[in-house]
Amino acid sequence: MIFDLAVIGGGVNGTGIARDAAGRGLSVILLEQGDLAGATSSASTKLIHGGLRYLEQYEFRLVREALAEREVLLRAAPHIAWPLRFVLPHHKGLRPWLLIRLGLFIYDHLGGRRILPPTRTLDLRNDPAGAPLQARYRRAFEYSDCWVDDARLVVLNARDAADRSADIRTRTRCAHARRENGLWRLFLDDGTDIAARALVNAGGPWVSHILGSIMGIAAPTRVRMVKGSHIVVPRLFAHDRCYIFQNADGRVCFAIPYESDFTLIGTTDEDYVGDPAEVAITPSEESYLCAAVNDYLRAPVSRSDIVWRYSGVRPLRDDGASAAQEATRDYVLELDVPVGAPPLLSVFGGKITTSRRLAEAALERLARFFPRLGPSWTADVPLPGGNFPWNGAAALTSELRARYGFLTHAAAARLTRSYGTRAVEILGDARRPADLGRDFGHTLTEREAAWLVDQEWARTAEDILWRRSKLGLRLSPQEVAVLESWLSSKCNHARS
């Protein structure tokens, strides 16, 4: 079979492009060497935000586009994305109060905000947000951005693409690709090959490697590899707001409510050299993040408090910035079309927030090669399970409990936040807990695990516990081993 479009890379950009293209009528195949969201796209700070600090770098187009995309995603995926209020404590080391207020005024109005509430000022001596902070912090700004489950966003993009007839192949590496007789010929590591009329290289931190080693093409854009690391500790404060702390070195650090019982702290920004697959947080980064929040919090955080840590490599366009945190998060789409040859589009840079717009821009660049390409459509269509109001998760949880009376509130809420309206497809005709099969622990059942294998390409315990969910924070090593054994048996049976 000859596909219209082949996409290399199963991160947020690759799956977003595959979804958009499939919805416009193209035949699409996506190739991912590992699991969906297996690298950078599951290692973000998990925010949908305009990037307040990018205003200082005069990246107004990027900020405007990102701010507008917040509410697009809130409506498209209300099960995995929701509004979040950010508290920015002010002190003498920051920019003047009025200058920050002006910046937040621009931030409030640049992107056409309709759902999210505007900025306000806080008296930290009287507001609950002041309770966890040191007494010297007396006032703060509070503004709006959003939270997203980054890995599930990727999986839902892929699921929607597959629902629109795209061929999603995980754990399938493209070993070599070349132009041949007006088509792209891709040779896969399983010994097979495919053909496509156009090729998208959305390899993330491997984008230059794919161009050079797999296609034999020099990269037209220089990539700057920037490592971002995060730590997770037990919950540091009772309220549901996020803190944004300004560090003495000019970086910012977030402290974010995470998975009900934890706080996510990050990120670092360091230049990275080496294999992106080997990236890992260092002890010095852990100490840096602890120190960053300890400058603000009453109760200190130490490395011994860390229950999980992760790192990712951001493949940013090298714009010559002197410091890693100043490198642009904007994206570049490089189109390579020698005369009479099929097109190659390579994706450099980008961020979770603008991934849908990046996909639209990618299809715009490829439109002249597909005269019957349909119009853009993703701005108004929910992702799988997201066909309910942006503020309707609590009501959907209640409906799920009313329909399945044996579910605890915690179980129903987690299913809603993971699958939205598709939770009922998992639960089906169950009338009691036993109908869901084996209980792997912390509300994860055999029926849900089977769904993740059959519908969301999960193959290992890591896929389920750290990307399709974050239940890895809760399951014991013994429970993980039981799940891994069950998955091995199920996947081996499916192959036979």
PDB file of N, CA and C in Angstrom, residues 309-355:
ATOM      1  N   ARG A 309      11.306  11.189  40.143  1.00  0.00           N
ATOM      2  CA  ARG A 309      11.977  12.235  39.386  1.00  0.00           C
ATOM      3  C   ARG A 309      12.005  11.832  37.913  1.00  0.00           C
ATOM      4  N   TYR A 310      12.031  12.824  37.037  1.00  0.00           N
ATOM      5  CA  TYR A 310      12.120  12.517  35.606  1.00  0.00           C
ATOM      6  C   TYR A 310      12.807  13.658  34.867  1.00  0.00           C
ATOM      7  N   SER A 311      13.349  13.338  33.713  1.00  0.00           N
ATOM      8  CA  SER A 311      14.034  14.314  32.867  1.00  0.00           C
ATOM      9  C   SER A 311      13.639  14.101  31.419  1.00  0.00           C
ATOM     10  N   GLY A 312      13.692  15.158  30.656  1.00  0.00           N
ATOM     11  CA  GLY A 312      13.448  15.080  29.223  1.00  0.00           C
ATOM     12  C   GLY A 312      14.347  16.055  28.492  1.00  0.00           C
ATOM     13  N   VAL A 313      14.518  15.824  27.209  1.00  0.00           N
ATOM     14  CA  VAL A 313      15.340  16.699  26.371  1.00  0.00           C
ATOM     15  C   VAL A 313      14.433  17.446  25.410  1.00  0.00           C
ATOM     16  N   ARG A 314      14.487  18.753  25.469  1.00  0.00           N
ATOM     17  CA  ARG A 314      13.712  19.576  24.539  1.00  0.00           C
ATOM     18  C   ARG A 314      14.580  19.878  23.318  1.00  0.00           C
ATOM     19  N   PRO A 315      14.114  19.534  22.137  1.00  0.00           N
ATOM     20  CA  PRO A 315      14.883  19.830  20.919  1.00  0.00           C
ATOM     21  C   PRO A 315      14.528  21.219  20.394  1.00  0.00           C
ATOM     22  N   LEU A 316      15.180  22.254  20.907  1.00  0.00           N
ATOM     23  CA  LEU A 316      14.831  23.628  20.572  1.00  0.00           C
ATOM     24  C   LEU A 316      15.640  24.122  19.373  1.00  0.00           C
ATOM     25  N   ARG A 317      15.033  25.013  18.625  1.00  0.00           N
ATOM     26  CA  ARG A 317      15.777  25.659  17.544  1.00  0.00           C
ATOM     27  C   ARG A 317      16.882  26.510  18.151  1.00  0.00           C
ATOM     28  N   ASP A 318      18.089  26.339  17.656  1.00  0.00           N
ATOM     29  CA  ASP A 318      19.227  27.094  18.187  1.00  0.00           C
ATOM     30  C   ASP A 318      19.202  28.507  17.615  1.00  0.00           C
ATOM     31  N   ASP A 319      18.774  29.445  18.452  1.00  0.00           N
ATOM     32  CA  ASP A 319      18.681  30.842  18.022  1.00  0.00           C
ATOM     33  C   ASP A 319      19.852  31.677  18.534  1.00  0.00           C
ATOM     34  N   GLY A 320      20.870  31.000  19.081  1.00  0.00           N
ATOM     35  CA  GLY A 320      22.051  31.711  19.538  1.00  0.00           C
ATOM     36  C   GLY A 320      21.948  32.313  20.917  1.00  0.00           C
ATOM     37  N   ALA A 321      20.868  31.987  21.655  1.00  0.00           N
ATOM     38  CA  ALA A 321      20.716  32.522  23.008  1.00  0.00           C
ATOM     39  C   ALA A 321      21.872  32.054  23.876  1.00  0.00           C
ATOM     40  N   SER A 322      22.308  32.922  24.788  1.00  0.00           N
ATOM     41  CA  SER A 322      23.474  32.592  25.608  1.00  0.00           C
ATOM     42  C   SER A 322      23.147  31.575  26.683  1.00  0.00           C
ATOM     43  N   ALA A 323      21.931  31.593  27.215  1.00  0.00           N
ATOM     44  CA  ALA A 323      21.541  30.683  28.290  1.00  0.00           C
ATOM     45  C   ALA A 323      20.439  29.756  27.807  1.00  0.00           C
ATOM     46  N   ALA A 324      20.439  28.530  28.342  1.00  0.00           N
ATOM     47  CA  ALA A 324      19.462  27.532  27.902  1.00  0.00           C
ATOM     48  C   ALA A 324      18.031  28.005  28.125  1.00  0.00           C
ATOM     49  N   GLN A 325      17.779  28.673  29.284  1.00  0.00           N
ATOM     50  CA  GLN A 325      16.404  29.085  29.575  1.00  0.00           C
ATOM     51  C   GLN A 325      15.917  30.203  28.663  1.00  0.00           C
ATOM     52  N   GLU A 326      16.863  30.840  27.926  1.00  0.00           N
ATOM     53  CA  GLU A 326      16.483  31.923  27.023  1.00  0.00           C
ATOM     54  C   GLU A 326      16.262  31.441  25.588  1.00  0.00           C
ATOM     55  N   ALA A 327      16.578  30.185  25.304  1.00  0.00           N
ATOM     56  CA  ALA A 327      16.400  29.656  23.948  1.00  0.00           C
ATOM     57  C   ALA A 327      14.910  29.637  23.593  1.00  0.00           C
ATOM     58  N   THR A 328      14.579  30.006  22.370  1.00  0.00           N
ATOM     59  CA  THR A 328      13.185  30.110  21.968  1.00  0.00           C
ATOM     60  C   THR A 328      12.471  28.758  22.014  1.00  0.00           C
ATOM     61  N   ARG A 329      11.192  28.794  22.420  1.00  0.00           N
ATOM     62  CA  ARG A 329      10.345  27.599  22.392  1.00  0.00           C
ATOM     63  C   ARG A 329       9.479  27.587  21.138  1.00  0.00           C
ATOM     64  N   ASP A 330       9.706  28.519  20.231  1.00  0.00           N
ATOM     65  CA  ASP A 330       8.945  28.553  18.985  1.00  0.00           C
ATOM     66  C   ASP A 330       9.391  27.400  18.084  1.00  0.00           C
ATOM     67  N   TYR A 331       8.547  27.078  17.109  1.00  0.00           N
ATOM     68  CA  TYR A 331       8.853  25.956  16.230  1.00  0.00           C
ATOM     69  C   TYR A 331       9.222  26.434  14.831  1.00  0.00           C
ATOM     70  N   VAL A 332       9.945  25.582  14.132  1.00  0.00           N
ATOM     71  CA  VAL A 332      10.320  25.822  12.742  1.00  0.00           C
ATOM     72  C   VAL A 332       9.972  24.584  11.938  1.00  0.00           C
ATOM     73  N   LEU A 333       9.336  24.775  10.796  1.00  0.00           N
ATOM     74  CA  LEU A 333       8.992  23.687   9.883  1.00  0.00           C
ATOM     75  C   LEU A 333       9.830  23.848   8.622  1.00  0.00           C
ATOM     76  N   GLU A 334      10.737  22.910   8.385  1.00  0.00           N
ATOM     77  CA  GLU A 334      11.629  22.985   7.232  1.00  0.00           C
ATOM     78  C   GLU A 334      11.143  22.017   6.157  1.00  0.00           C
ATOM     79  N   LEU A 335      10.809  22.551   4.987  1.00  0.00           N
ATOM     80  CA  LEU A 335      10.317  21.737   3.879  1.00  0.00           C
ATOM     81  C   LEU A 335      11.432  21.533   2.861  1.00  0.00           C
ATOM     82  N   ASP A 336      11.717  20.273   2.563  1.00  0.00           N
ATOM     83  CA  ASP A 336      12.750  19.910   1.587  1.00  0.00           C
ATOM     84  C   ASP A 336      12.078  19.246   0.396  1.00  0.00           C
ATOM     85  N   VAL A 337      12.132  19.903  -0.757  1.00  0.00           N
ATOM     86  CA  VAL A 337      11.479  19.372  -1.956  1.00  0.00           C
ATOM     87  C   VAL A 337      12.382  19.585  -3.170  1.00  0.00           C
ATOM     88  N   PRO A 338      13.338  18.696  -3.386  1.00  0.00           N
ATOM     89  CA  PRO A 338      14.119  18.785  -4.634  1.00  0.00           C
ATOM     90  C   PRO A 338      13.189  18.632  -5.840  1.00  0.00           C
ATOM     91  N   VAL A 339      13.579  19.162  -6.959  1.00  0.00           N
ATOM     92  CA  VAL A 339      12.742  19.127  -8.164  1.00  0.00           C
ATOM     93  C   VAL A 339      12.388  17.686  -8.518  1.00  0.00           C
ATOM     94  N   GLY A 340      11.085  17.452  -8.649  1.00  0.00           N
ATOM     95  CA  GLY A 340      10.596  16.146  -9.049  1.00  0.00           C
ATOM     96  C   GLY A 340      10.623  15.092  -7.960  1.00  0.00           C
ATOM     97  N   ALA A 341      10.931  15.479  -6.734  1.00  0.00           N
ATOM     98  CA  ALA A 341      11.048  14.522  -5.630  1.00  0.00           C
ATOM     99  C   ALA A 341       9.913  14.720  -4.629  1.00  0.00           C
ATOM    100  N   PRO A 342       9.589  13.700  -3.858  1.00  0.00           N
ATOM    101  CA  PRO A 342       8.531  13.834  -2.854  1.00  0.00           C
ATOM    102  C   PRO A 342       8.991  14.696  -1.686  1.00  0.00           C
ATOM    103  N   PRO A 343       8.054  15.374  -1.028  1.00  0.00           N
ATOM    104  CA  PRO A 343       8.416  16.328   0.029  1.00  0.00           C
ATOM    105  C   PRO A 343       8.790  15.661   1.342  1.00  0.00           C
ATOM    106  N   LEU A 344       9.689  16.353   2.054  1.00  0.00           N
ATOM    107  CA  LEU A 344      10.053  16.000   3.416  1.00  0.00           C
ATOM    108  C   LEU A 344       9.865  17.233   4.287  1.00  0.00           C
ATOM    109  N   LEU A 345       9.064  17.107   5.345  1.00  0.00           N
ATOM    110  CA  LEU A 345       8.856  18.205   6.283  1.00  0.00           C
ATOM    111  C   LEU A 345       9.453  17.804   7.626  1.00  0.00           C
ATOM    112  N   SER A 346      10.392  18.601   8.129  1.00  0.00           N
ATOM    113  CA  SER A 346      11.023  18.327   9.417  1.00  0.00           C
ATOM    114  C   SER A 346      10.584  19.359  10.438  1.00  0.00           C
ATOM    115  N   VAL A 347      10.309  18.875  11.653  1.00  0.00           N
ATOM    116  CA  VAL A 347       9.796  19.721  12.728  1.00  0.00           C
ATOM    117  C   VAL A 347      10.906  19.970  13.738  1.00  0.00           C
ATOM    118  N   PHE A 348      11.200  21.242  13.974  1.00  0.00           N
ATOM    119  CA  PHE A 348      12.199  21.632  14.959  1.00  0.00           C
ATOM    120  C   PHE A 348      11.533  22.490  16.039  1.00  0.00           C
ATOM    121  N   GLY A 349      11.791  22.154  17.300  1.00  0.00           N
ATOM    122  CA  GLY A 349      11.265  22.959  18.397  1.00  0.00           C
ATOM    123  C   GLY A 349       9.799  22.699  18.670  1.00  0.00           C
ATOM    124  N   GLY A 350       9.166  23.684  19.309  1.00  0.00           N
ATOM    125  CA  GLY A 350       7.760  23.568  19.654  1.00  0.00           C
ATOM    126  C   GLY A 350       7.555  23.282  21.124  1.00  0.00           C
ATOM    127  N   LYS A 351       6.294  23.332  21.539  1.00  0.00           N
ATOM    128  CA  LYS A 351       5.916  23.073  22.923  1.00  0.00           C
ATOM    129  C   LYS A 351       4.538  22.442  22.950  1.00  0.00           C
ATOM    130  N   ILE A 352       4.219  21.785  24.043  1.00  0.00           N
ATOM    131  CA  ILE A 352       2.939  21.081  24.176  1.00  0.00           C
ATOM    132  C   ILE A 352       1.774  22.001  23.836  1.00  0.00           C
ATOM    133  N   THR A 353       1.804  23.226  24.356  1.00  0.00           N
ATOM    134  CA  THR A 353       0.673  24.145  24.227  1.00  0.00           C
ATOM    135  C   THR A 353       0.312  24.424  22.783  1.00  0.00           C
ATOM    136  N   THR A 354       1.312  24.568  21.930  1.00  0.00           N
ATOM    137  CA  THR A 354       1.045  24.965  20.546  1.00  0.00           C
ATOM    138  C   THR A 354       1.111  23.792  19.568  1.00  0.00           C
ATOM    139  N   SER A 355       1.073  22.573  20.078  1.00  0.00           N
ATOM    140  CA  SER A 355       1.223  21.409  19.203  1.00  0.00           C
ATOM    141  C   SER A 355       0.083  21.282  18.186  1.00  0.00           C
TER     142      SER A 355
END
